[in-house]
Coordinates of C-alpha atoms in Angstrom, one line a residue:
M1 CA -43.6 88.1 -69.2
S2 CA -46.8 90.0 -69.8
D3 CA -45.2 91.8 -72.8
V4 CA -44.3 88.4 -74.3
V5 CA -47.9 87.1 -73.8
E6 CA -49.4 90.3 -75.2
A7 CA -47.1 90.3 -78.2
S8 CA -48.1 86.7 -79.0
A9 CA -51.7 87.7 -78.7
E10 CA -51.1 90.5 -81.1
A11 CA -49.4 88.2 -83.5
A12 CA -52.4 85.9 -83.4
A13 CA -54.8 88.8 -84.1
P14 CA -57.1 88.2 -87.0
M15 CA -56.2 89.9 -90.3
D16 CA -59.5 89.3 -92.1
G17 CA -61.2 92.6 -91.2
Y18 CA -62.0 91.8 -87.5
G19 CA -58.7 93.0 -86.1
P20 CA -60.3 95.9 -84.1
F21 CA -62.0 93.3 -81.9
A22 CA -58.8 91.5 -81.1
Y23 CA -58.0 93.6 -78.0
L24 CA -61.0 92.1 -76.2
S25 CA -59.0 88.8 -75.7
A26 CA -55.7 90.6 -74.8
P27 CA -54.5 90.5 -71.1
N28 CA -55.2 94.2 -70.6
A29 CA -58.6 94.2 -72.3
P30 CA -60.4 96.2 -69.5
L31 CA -57.9 99.1 -69.8
Y32 CA -58.2 99.0 -73.6
R33 CA -62.0 99.3 -73.3
R34 CA -61.7 102.3 -71.0
V35 CA -59.3 104.0 -73.4
M36 CA -61.6 103.3 -76.4
R37 CA -64.7 104.6 -74.5
A38 CA -62.7 107.8 -73.7
L39 CA -61.9 108.3 -77.3
M40 CA -65.5 107.6 -78.3
A41 CA -66.6 110.3 -75.8
E42 CA -64.2 112.8 -77.4
K43 CA -65.5 111.8 -80.8
E44 CA -69.1 112.6 -79.7
R45 CA -67.8 116.0 -78.7
F46 CA -66.5 116.5 -82.2
T47 CA -62.9 116.3 -81.1
V48 CA -60.8 115.0 -84.1
H49 CA -57.3 114.5 -82.5
V50 CA -56.7 113.6 -78.9
R51 CA -53.5 113.9 -76.9
P52 CA -52.5 111.2 -74.4
D53 CA -52.9 113.6 -71.4
Q54 CA -56.5 114.1 -72.4
V55 CA -57.1 110.4 -72.5
V56 CA -55.4 110.0 -69.1
V57 CA -57.8 112.6 -67.6
A58 CA -60.9 110.9 -69.2
V59 CA -59.8 107.4 -67.9
E60 CA -59.2 108.7 -64.4
S61 CA -62.7 110.2 -64.3
D62 CA -64.6 107.2 -65.4
G63 CA -64.9 105.7 -62.0
G64 CA -62.6 102.7 -62.6
D65 CA -59.3 101.6 -60.9
P66 CA -56.5 104.2 -61.1
V67 CA -53.9 103.7 -63.9
S68 CA -50.6 105.3 -64.6
D69 CA -49.8 107.7 -67.4
E70 CA -47.3 105.1 -68.8
A71 CA -50.1 102.4 -68.9
V72 CA -52.5 104.6 -70.8
G73 CA -49.7 105.6 -73.3
D74 CA -48.8 102.0 -73.8
A75 CA -52.4 101.1 -74.4
L76 CA -52.7 103.9 -77.0
D77 CA -49.6 102.7 -78.8
R78 CA -50.9 99.1 -78.9
L79 CA -54.4 100.1 -80.1
A80 CA -52.7 102.1 -83.0
R81 CA -50.7 99.1 -84.2
P82 CA -51.6 97.8 -87.7
E83 CA -52.5 94.4 -86.3
W84 CA -55.4 95.9 -84.5
G85 CA -56.0 99.2 -86.2
N86 CA -58.3 100.7 -83.7
L87 CA -56.5 104.1 -83.7
L88 CA -54.6 106.3 -86.1
A89 CA -51.5 108.0 -84.7
F90 CA -50.0 111.3 -86.0
A91 CA -46.9 113.2 -84.9
D92 CA -47.7 116.2 -82.7
S93 CA -45.6 119.2 -83.7
S94 CA -47.9 121.9 -82.4
R95 CA -46.2 122.2 -79.0
V96 CA -42.6 122.2 -80.3
T97 CA -40.8 125.2 -79.0
A98 CA -37.1 124.1 -79.0
L99 CA -34.9 122.0 -81.2
S100 CA -34.7 119.3 -78.4
D101 CA -38.5 118.9 -78.6
F102 CA -38.2 117.3 -82.1
Y103 CA -36.4 114.4 -80.5
R104 CA -39.2 113.7 -78.1
R105 CA -42.0 111.4 -79.2
R106 CA -45.3 113.4 -79.1
M107 CA -48.3 111.8 -80.7
L108 CA -51.9 112.7 -81.5
F109 CA -54.5 109.9 -81.7
Q110 CA -57.7 109.6 -83.7
L111 CA -60.3 106.8 -83.9
S112 CA -60.0 104.8 -87.1
R113 CA -63.1 104.0 -89.1
Q114 CA -62.7 100.3 -88.2
G115 CA -62.1 101.1 -84.5
E116 CA -65.1 103.4 -84.3
A117 CA -67.3 100.7 -85.9
A118 CA -66.1 98.1 -83.5
E119 CA -66.7 100.3 -80.5
R120 CA -70.2 101.2 -81.6
A121 CA -71.0 97.5 -82.1
L122 CA -69.7 96.7 -78.6
A123 CA -71.8 99.6 -77.1
Q124 CA -74.9 98.3 -79.0
Y125 CA -74.2 94.8 -77.6
D126 CA -73.9 96.1 -74.0
A127 CA -77.1 98.1 -74.4
A128 CA -79.0 95.1 -75.8
L129 CA -77.7 92.8 -73.1
G130 CA -78.8 95.1 -70.3
S131 CA -82.1 96.1 -72.0
R132 CA -85.2 95.1 -70.2
G133 CA -87.6 96.3 -72.8
A134 CA -91.1 97.7 -72.3
L135 CA -94.7 97.3 -73.6
Q136 CA -95.2 100.6 -75.3
S137 CA -98.8 101.8 -75.4
V138 CA -97.6 105.2 -76.6
A139 CA -95.9 103.5 -79.6
L140 CA -99.3 102.0 -80.5
E141 CA -100.9 105.4 -80.4
D142 CA -98.1 106.9 -82.6
I143 CA -98.5 104.1 -85.1
V144 CA -102.2 105.0 -85.3
V145 CA -101.4 108.6 -85.9
L146 CA -98.7 107.9 -88.6
L147 CA -100.9 105.3 -90.4
T148 CA -103.8 107.8 -90.5
A149 CA -101.5 110.4 -92.0
L150 CA -100.3 107.9 -94.7
R151 CA -103.9 106.9 -95.5
D152 CA -105.0 110.6 -95.9
L153 CA -101.9 111.3 -98.2
V154 CA -102.9 108.6 -100.7
A155 CA -106.7 108.6 -100.2
D156 CA -107.3 110.3 -103.6
P157 CA -105.6 108.3 -106.5
A158 CA -105.8 111.3 -108.8
A159 CA -103.9 113.5 -106.4
R160 CA -101.0 111.1 -105.7
A161 CA -98.8 112.9 -108.3
D162 CA -98.9 116.0 -106.1
V163 CA -98.1 114.2 -102.9
D164 CA -95.2 115.8 -100.9
A165 CA -92.6 113.0 -101.4
A166 CA -90.5 114.3 -98.5
L167 CA -93.5 114.2 -96.1
A168 CA -94.5 110.7 -97.3
H169 CA -90.9 109.4 -96.9
Q170 CA -90.5 111.0 -93.5
T171 CA -93.9 109.6 -92.3
L172 CA -92.9 106.1 -93.5
R173 CA -89.5 106.4 -91.7
G174 CA -91.3 107.4 -88.5
L175 CA -93.7 104.5 -88.8
R176 CA -90.9 102.1 -89.3
D177 CA -88.9 103.4 -86.4
R178 CA -91.9 103.3 -84.0
F179 CA -92.9 99.9 -85.1
S180 CA -89.3 98.6 -84.7
E181 CA -89.1 100.0 -81.2
L182 CA -92.5 98.4 -80.3
A183 CA -91.5 95.0 -81.6
E184 CA -88.0 94.9 -80.1
N185 CA -89.1 96.2 -76.8
A186 CA -92.0 93.7 -76.6
V187 CA -89.6 90.8 -77.2
A188 CA -87.1 92.1 -74.6
F189 CA -89.9 92.8 -72.0
M190 CA -91.5 89.4 -72.4
G191 CA -88.1 87.7 -72.1
S192 CA -87.5 89.6 -68.8
I193 CA -91.0 88.7 -67.6
Q194 CA -90.1 85.0 -68.2
R195 CA -86.9 85.4 -66.3
T196 CA -88.8 86.9 -63.4
I197 CA -91.3 84.1 -63.5
D198 CA -88.5 81.5 -63.5
L199 CA -87.1 83.3 -60.3
H200 CA -83.6 83.5 -61.7
D201 CA -81.7 85.5 -59.0
A202 CA -85.0 86.9 -57.8
D203 CA -85.2 88.8 -54.5
V204 CA -88.4 87.7 -52.8
E205 CA -89.4 90.9 -51.1
A206 CA -88.6 93.0 -54.2
F207 CA -90.6 90.6 -56.4
L208 CA -93.7 90.8 -54.1
A209 CA -93.5 94.6 -54.0
Y210 CA -93.2 94.7 -57.8
K211 CA -95.9 92.1 -58.6
E212 CA -98.9 94.4 -58.2
Q213 CA -97.5 97.1 -60.4
L214 CA -96.4 94.6 -63.0
I215 CA -99.8 92.9 -63.3
E216 CA -101.5 96.4 -63.5
Y217 CA -99.0 97.3 -66.3
L218 CA -99.8 94.1 -68.2
E219 CA -103.5 94.5 -67.9
R220 CA -103.3 98.1 -69.2
F221 CA -101.2 97.1 -72.2
I222 CA -103.5 94.3 -73.0
G223 CA -106.4 96.7 -73.1
D224 CA -104.5 99.1 -75.3
L225 CA -103.4 96.4 -77.6
L226 CA -107.0 95.2 -78.0
T227 CA -108.4 98.7 -78.9
R228 CA -105.5 100.3 -80.8
G229 CA -104.6 97.0 -82.4
A230 CA -108.1 96.9 -83.9
T231 CA -107.7 100.5 -85.1
I232 CA -104.3 99.7 -86.7
S233 CA -105.8 96.7 -88.5
V234 CA -108.6 98.9 -89.9
L235 CA -106.1 101.5 -91.1
L236 CA -103.9 99.0 -92.8
G237 CA -107.0 97.6 -94.6
E238 CA -108.0 101.1 -95.7
I239 CA -104.6 101.6 -97.6
P240 CA -105.1 99.7 -100.9
D241 CA -102.2 97.8 -102.5
D242 CA -101.7 100.3 -105.3
A243 CA -101.3 103.1 -102.6
V244 CA -98.8 100.9 -100.7
A245 CA -96.8 100.4 -103.9
F246 CA -96.9 104.2 -104.5
L247 CA -95.6 105.0 -101.0
L248 CA -92.8 102.4 -101.3
D249 CA -91.8 103.7 -104.7
V250 CA -91.6 107.3 -103.3
A251 CA -89.4 106.1 -100.3
A252 CA -87.1 104.0 -102.5
E253 CA -86.7 106.8 -105.1
R254 CA -85.7 109.4 -102.4
E255 CA -83.2 107.0 -100.8
A256 CA -81.7 106.2 -104.2
L257 CA -81.0 109.9 -104.8
D258 CA -78.0 109.7 -102.4
A259 CA -76.5 106.7 -104.2
A260 CA -73.1 106.9 -105.8
P261 CA -73.0 107.5 -109.6
G262 CA -73.9 104.4 -111.5
E263 CA -75.5 102.7 -108.5
A264 CA -78.9 104.4 -108.5
D265 CA -80.8 101.5 -110.0
E266 CA -79.3 99.0 -107.7
A267 CA -79.9 101.3 -104.7
Y268 CA -83.5 101.8 -105.7
A269 CA -84.2 98.1 -106.1
R270 CA -82.5 97.3 -102.8
A271 CA -84.4 100.1 -100.9
R272 CA -87.8 99.0 -102.4
T273 CA -87.2 95.4 -101.4
T274 CA -86.4 96.5 -97.9
W275 CA -89.4 98.7 -97.6
L276 CA -91.7 96.0 -99.0
R277 CA -90.4 93.5 -96.5
Q278 CA -90.9 95.9 -93.6
W279 CA -94.4 96.8 -94.7
S280 CA -95.3 93.1 -94.9
G281 CA -93.9 92.6 -91.4
L282 CA -96.0 95.5 -90.1
T283 CA -99.1 94.0 -91.7
D284 CA -98.4 90.5 -90.4
W285 CA -97.8 91.9 -86.9
F286 CA -101.3 93.2 -86.6
I287 CA -103.5 91.2 -89.0
S288 CA -104.3 87.5 -88.6
T289 CA -105.1 85.1 -91.4
R290 CA -106.7 81.7 -91.4
D291 CA -103.3 80.1 -91.6
R292 CA -101.4 82.3 -89.1
E293 CA -102.1 84.3 -86.0
S294 CA -100.8 87.9 -85.9
E295 CA -97.9 88.7 -83.7
A296 CA -100.1 91.2 -81.8
R297 CA -102.5 88.4 -80.9
L298 CA -99.7 86.1 -79.8
L299 CA -98.2 88.9 -77.7
R300 CA -101.6 89.5 -76.1
S301 CA -101.9 85.8 -75.3
R302 CA -98.4 85.7 -73.8
A303 CA -99.1 88.8 -71.7
R304 CA -102.3 87.2 -70.5
A305 CA -100.6 84.0 -69.6
A306 CA -97.9 85.9 -67.7
I307 CA -100.5 87.2 -65.2
P308 CA -101.6 83.7 -63.8
A309 CA -97.9 82.6 -64.0
L310 CA -96.9 85.6 -61.8
L311 CA -99.7 84.8 -59.3
A312 CA -98.5 81.2 -59.2
V313 CA -95.0 82.4 -58.4
V314 CA -96.4 84.6 -55.6
R315 CA -98.4 81.6 -54.3
T316 CA -95.2 79.5 -54.3
L317 CA -93.3 82.2 -52.4
H318 CA -96.0 82.4 -49.8
E319 CA -96.0 78.6 -49.4
K320 CA -92.2 78.6 -48.9
A321 CA -92.5 81.4 -46.4
G322 CA -95.3 79.7 -44.5
G323 CA -93.8 76.3 -44.4
R324 CA -96.4 74.3 -46.4
T325 CA -97.1 70.8 -44.8
D326 CA -97.3 67.7 -47.0
R327 CA -96.8 64.0 -46.6
T328 CA -93.0 64.3 -47.3
H329 CA -92.7 66.9 -44.5
D330 CA -94.7 64.6 -42.2
F331 CA -92.4 61.6 -42.9
V332 CA -89.2 63.7 -42.3
T333 CA -90.6 65.0 -39.0
L334 CA -91.5 61.4 -38.0
A335 CA -88.0 60.2 -38.9
T336 CA -86.5 63.0 -36.7
W337 CA -88.6 61.8 -33.8
F338 CA -87.4 58.2 -34.3
A339 CA -83.8 59.3 -34.3
A340 CA -84.3 61.2 -31.1
L341 CA -85.7 58.3 -29.1
P342 CA -83.3 56.6 -26.6
D343 CA -84.2 52.9 -27.2
D344 CA -86.1 50.4 -29.4
G345 CA -89.0 50.1 -27.0
D346 CA -89.9 53.7 -27.4
R347 CA -89.4 53.4 -31.1
H348 CA -91.9 50.5 -31.2
R349 CA -94.4 52.5 -29.2
L350 CA -94.0 55.4 -31.6
W351 CA -94.5 53.1 -34.6
R352 CA -97.8 51.7 -33.1
T353 CA -99.0 55.2 -32.3
A354 CA -98.2 56.6 -35.8
F355 CA -99.4 53.8 -38.0
G356 CA -101.8 51.8 -35.8
L357 CA -101.1 48.5 -37.6
T358 CA -100.9 46.2 -34.5
P359 CA -104.6 45.1 -34.0
A360 CA -105.8 42.0 -35.9
R361 CA -108.9 43.8 -37.2
H362 CA -107.2 44.8 -40.5
L363 CA -107.2 41.2 -41.7
S364 CA -109.8 39.7 -44.1
V365 CA -111.3 36.7 -42.4
T366 CA -114.0 34.2 -43.0
A367 CA -117.6 34.6 -41.6
P368 CA -117.1 31.9 -38.9
T369 CA -114.1 33.8 -37.6
E370 CA -116.0 37.1 -37.4
E371 CA -118.8 35.3 -35.6
A372 CA -116.4 33.8 -33.0
W373 CA -114.9 37.3 -32.4
D374 CA -118.3 38.8 -31.9
L375 CA -119.2 36.1 -29.3
A376 CA -115.9 36.7 -27.5
E377 CA -116.5 40.5 -27.4
L378 CA -113.0 41.4 -28.4
G379 CA -111.7 44.9 -28.4
S380 CA -109.4 46.6 -30.9
T381 CA -106.4 46.2 -28.6
T382 CA -106.7 42.5 -27.9
P383 CA -103.4 40.7 -28.5
W384 CA -103.3 37.9 -31.1
A385 CA -102.4 35.3 -28.5
D386 CA -105.7 36.0 -26.6
A387 CA -108.0 36.1 -29.7
P388 CA -109.7 33.1 -31.3
S389 CA -107.8 31.4 -34.0
V390 CA -108.2 32.7 -37.6
E391 CA -109.8 30.3 -40.1
I392 CA -108.1 30.8 -43.4
S393 CA -109.8 29.9 -46.7
P394 CA -108.4 26.9 -48.6
Q395 CA -108.3 29.1 -51.7
L396 CA -106.0 31.5 -49.8
R397 CA -103.8 28.5 -48.8
R398 CA -103.4 27.3 -52.3
S399 CA -103.0 30.5 -54.3
G400 CA -102.3 33.2 -51.8
S401 CA -105.4 35.1 -53.0
Y402 CA -109.1 35.1 -52.5
E403 CA -109.8 35.9 -56.1
R404 CA -111.1 33.3 -58.4
R405 CA -109.2 33.4 -61.7
G406 CA -111.4 33.6 -64.7
R407 CA -112.0 35.4 -67.9
S408 CA -110.9 39.1 -67.7
V409 CA -113.5 41.8 -68.2
R410 CA -113.5 43.4 -71.6
V411 CA -112.5 47.0 -71.9
T412 CA -115.5 49.2 -72.5
D413 CA -115.5 50.8 -75.9
R414 CA -116.3 54.5 -75.4
S415 CA -115.6 55.7 -78.9
D416 CA -119.3 56.4 -79.6
A417 CA -119.6 58.4 -76.4
K418 CA -116.5 60.4 -77.2
A419 CA -117.8 61.1 -80.7
M420 CA -121.1 62.2 -79.3
L421 CA -119.4 64.6 -76.8
L422 CA -117.2 66.0 -79.6
A423 CA -120.2 66.6 -81.9
R424 CA -122.1 68.3 -79.0
A425 CA -119.1 70.5 -78.2
R426 CA -118.7 71.5 -81.9
E427 CA -122.4 72.2 -82.1
E428 CA -122.3 74.4 -79.0
A429 CA -119.3 76.3 -80.4
E430 CA -121.1 76.9 -83.7
Q431 CA -124.2 78.1 -81.9
T432 CA -122.1 80.5 -79.8
A433 CA -120.3 81.8 -82.9
Q434 CA -123.6 82.3 -84.7
A435 CA -125.1 84.1 -81.6
R436 CA -122.1 86.4 -81.6
M437 CA -122.5 87.2 -85.3
R438 CA -126.2 88.0 -84.6
I439 CA -125.5 90.6 -82.0
L440 CA -122.8 92.5 -83.9
T441 CA -124.0 96.1 -84.4
N442 CA -121.8 97.3 -87.3
G443 CA -121.7 100.7 -85.5
P444 CA -123.4 102.4 -82.6
R445 CA -127.0 101.2 -82.2
P446 CA -129.7 101.8 -79.5
L447 CA -130.8 98.8 -77.4
S448 CA -134.3 99.3 -78.6
A449 CA -133.3 98.5 -82.2
F450 CA -132.5 94.8 -81.3
G451 CA -136.2 93.9 -81.1
T452 CA -136.3 90.1 -80.9
L453 CA -133.4 87.8 -80.0
D454 CA -133.3 84.0 -79.7
S455 CA -132.4 82.4 -76.4
T456 CA -128.7 81.7 -77.2
A457 CA -128.0 85.2 -78.6
F458 CA -129.9 86.9 -75.8
R459 CA -127.9 85.1 -73.0
L460 CA -124.7 86.2 -74.6
F461 CA -126.0 89.7 -75.2
L462 CA -127.3 90.0 -71.6
A463 CA -123.9 88.9 -70.2
L464 CA -122.1 91.5 -72.3
L465 CA -124.6 94.2 -71.3
G466 CA -124.2 93.4 -67.6
D467 CA -120.3 93.7 -67.9
A468 CA -120.6 97.0 -69.7
L469 CA -123.1 98.4 -67.2
S470 CA -120.9 97.3 -64.2
A471 CA -117.9 99.0 -65.8
M472 CA -119.8 102.2 -66.4
G473 CA -121.0 102.6 -62.9
P474 CA -123.6 105.2 -61.7
T475 CA -121.7 108.3 -62.8
A476 CA -119.7 107.6 -66.0
S477 CA -121.3 108.2 -69.4
Q478 CA -119.4 105.5 -71.4
S479 CA -117.6 102.2 -70.8
Q480 CA -115.8 99.7 -72.9
V481 CA -115.2 96.0 -72.1
S482 CA -114.2 92.9 -74.0
T483 CA -115.0 89.3 -73.6
S484 CA -112.6 87.0 -71.7
D485 CA -111.3 85.5 -74.9
G486 CA -110.8 89.0 -76.5
E487 CA -113.1 88.2 -79.5
L488 CA -115.7 91.0 -78.9
I489 CA -115.4 94.6 -77.8
V490 CA -118.5 96.3 -76.3
T491 CA -118.8 100.1 -76.0
L492 CA -121.9 101.3 -74.1
S493 CA -122.9 105.0 -73.9
R494 CA -125.7 106.7 -72.1
I495 CA -128.4 108.6 -74.2
D496 CA -129.6 111.9 -73.0
D497 CA -133.4 111.9 -72.1
A498 CA -133.5 108.2 -73.1
G499 CA -136.8 106.4 -73.1
Q500 CA -137.6 102.8 -72.3
M501 CA -136.4 99.9 -74.5
T502 CA -137.9 96.4 -74.9
I503 CA -136.2 93.3 -76.2
T504 CA -138.3 90.2 -76.7
T505 CA -137.0 86.6 -76.3
P506 CA -138.7 83.2 -76.2
D507 CA -138.1 83.2 -72.4
G508 CA -139.6 86.6 -71.7
V509 CA -139.3 90.3 -72.2
L510 CA -136.4 92.6 -71.1
T511 CA -137.2 96.2 -70.4
G512 CA -135.1 99.1 -69.2
T513 CA -133.5 102.5 -70.0
D514 CA -132.3 102.7 -73.6
H515 CA -128.5 103.0 -74.2
L516 CA -126.3 103.2 -77.2
V517 CA -124.3 100.0 -77.8
D518 CA -121.5 99.2 -80.2
I519 CA -120.5 95.5 -80.4
T520 CA -117.6 94.8 -82.7
P521 CA -115.1 91.9 -83.2
S522 CA -111.5 92.6 -82.1
A523 CA -108.8 92.7 -84.8
G524 CA -107.4 89.3 -85.7
S525 CA -110.4 87.3 -84.3
V526 CA -112.4 84.8 -86.3
L527 CA -115.4 87.0 -86.1
W528 CA -113.4 89.9 -87.5
E529 CA -112.4 87.8 -90.6
A530 CA -116.0 86.7 -91.0
A531 CA -117.4 90.2 -90.7
G532 CA -114.8 91.5 -93.1

């Protein structure tokens, strides 16, 4: 019966070039995958033709369920059929020693081009599906090194004709490969982080143990992305457009050398278009514009947002473990108590104890009634029957409410106040931005060179200086910090035999030991664009 089903599956196999994938939907697909992996392993060992007994040994050693020699031989035969075309079969006459051996069917098998392409595609799919990705600080460093080499190669326009084309092409290929790895791994890693935050199949103890390392990992990458991302942006800006065009021409020309006869021009145009698109992607990844944020900046924002999200998950896990109490939990507990009581009398007593609604003091009454109660010296537990009668207002008798109906109060128009607050917020933001521009150093600069600062700029400067000094500590000679929004990067260095510095402000004078400070905007920030 299985042969009939499999034969019908083969008959329905696609004939439009995707036949090598048809075995995935066949009844014995797991065995076919094991056989194809065994043949791929032999291919990687540069084995051209493989005998069935070699495949049997490879399949038995892959850790899967045991299979018979007949099953492996049948799988090889089916994979070699034209409907699928995964394998090529050849008669094996190398071990014929007698006339009777010619009548025995002995075959050699080889991966077909289509079968190898299909298996490599499936291996790539499996690898991508199981890939967790990583945030690669080393890739950022490599990109800096490769961009520096490209910049130096084309720094002199007059010497570009003597540039080593092979070196330029190889450097571009290395840059493209490292950038591709960085981008793909970042996407995969942030996706895995989101799955971790969503707690899909999460092990609580493993997550809590992993959390500290993960947050430290994110913080380190954010710092590297801030510093090296700024360096990469500077290097990209130092390679002019004509130098970029020259490099892309060199790469396209070298790749077109291997084109078939008559296809060189088309290969050159196709290669140059591809290189131009990839260079544009690299630039957009690290440099922001007024209309679009760079991918590096978006990645930095997502990585920052992942840290509080991870902490929120930890808080949720602790609350679950500790049995957090809320109103819903209280009501469920109270309902359990009600269900456990033996009779209605006990339930009424529990009701009065829990809600305390029995005394008459919760009613709104008239002044004469309150006066009568005061004279009677009633307690909070006095029954209704023993208390003076309640005098109810005629208004309450007629309408059921004490309120007097009338004209409704008009809704206050707060548009002027909102506009004032918006204008004030905009003004404060502009003042802060101007203050940040005033304290930019455009290179290392001693504190004593600042001279006089206005109040707004000085408050910002003093906060940055305090953070940098705290990061430096008593023994270090240099520190680097950034603002919470990532807009500014501050590098503070000690000066040997430094004297005293003085900074004058409208609110007073700041004095202290002189240091060397470098305040620069981070790559992709608004201040970076303004300073550029």
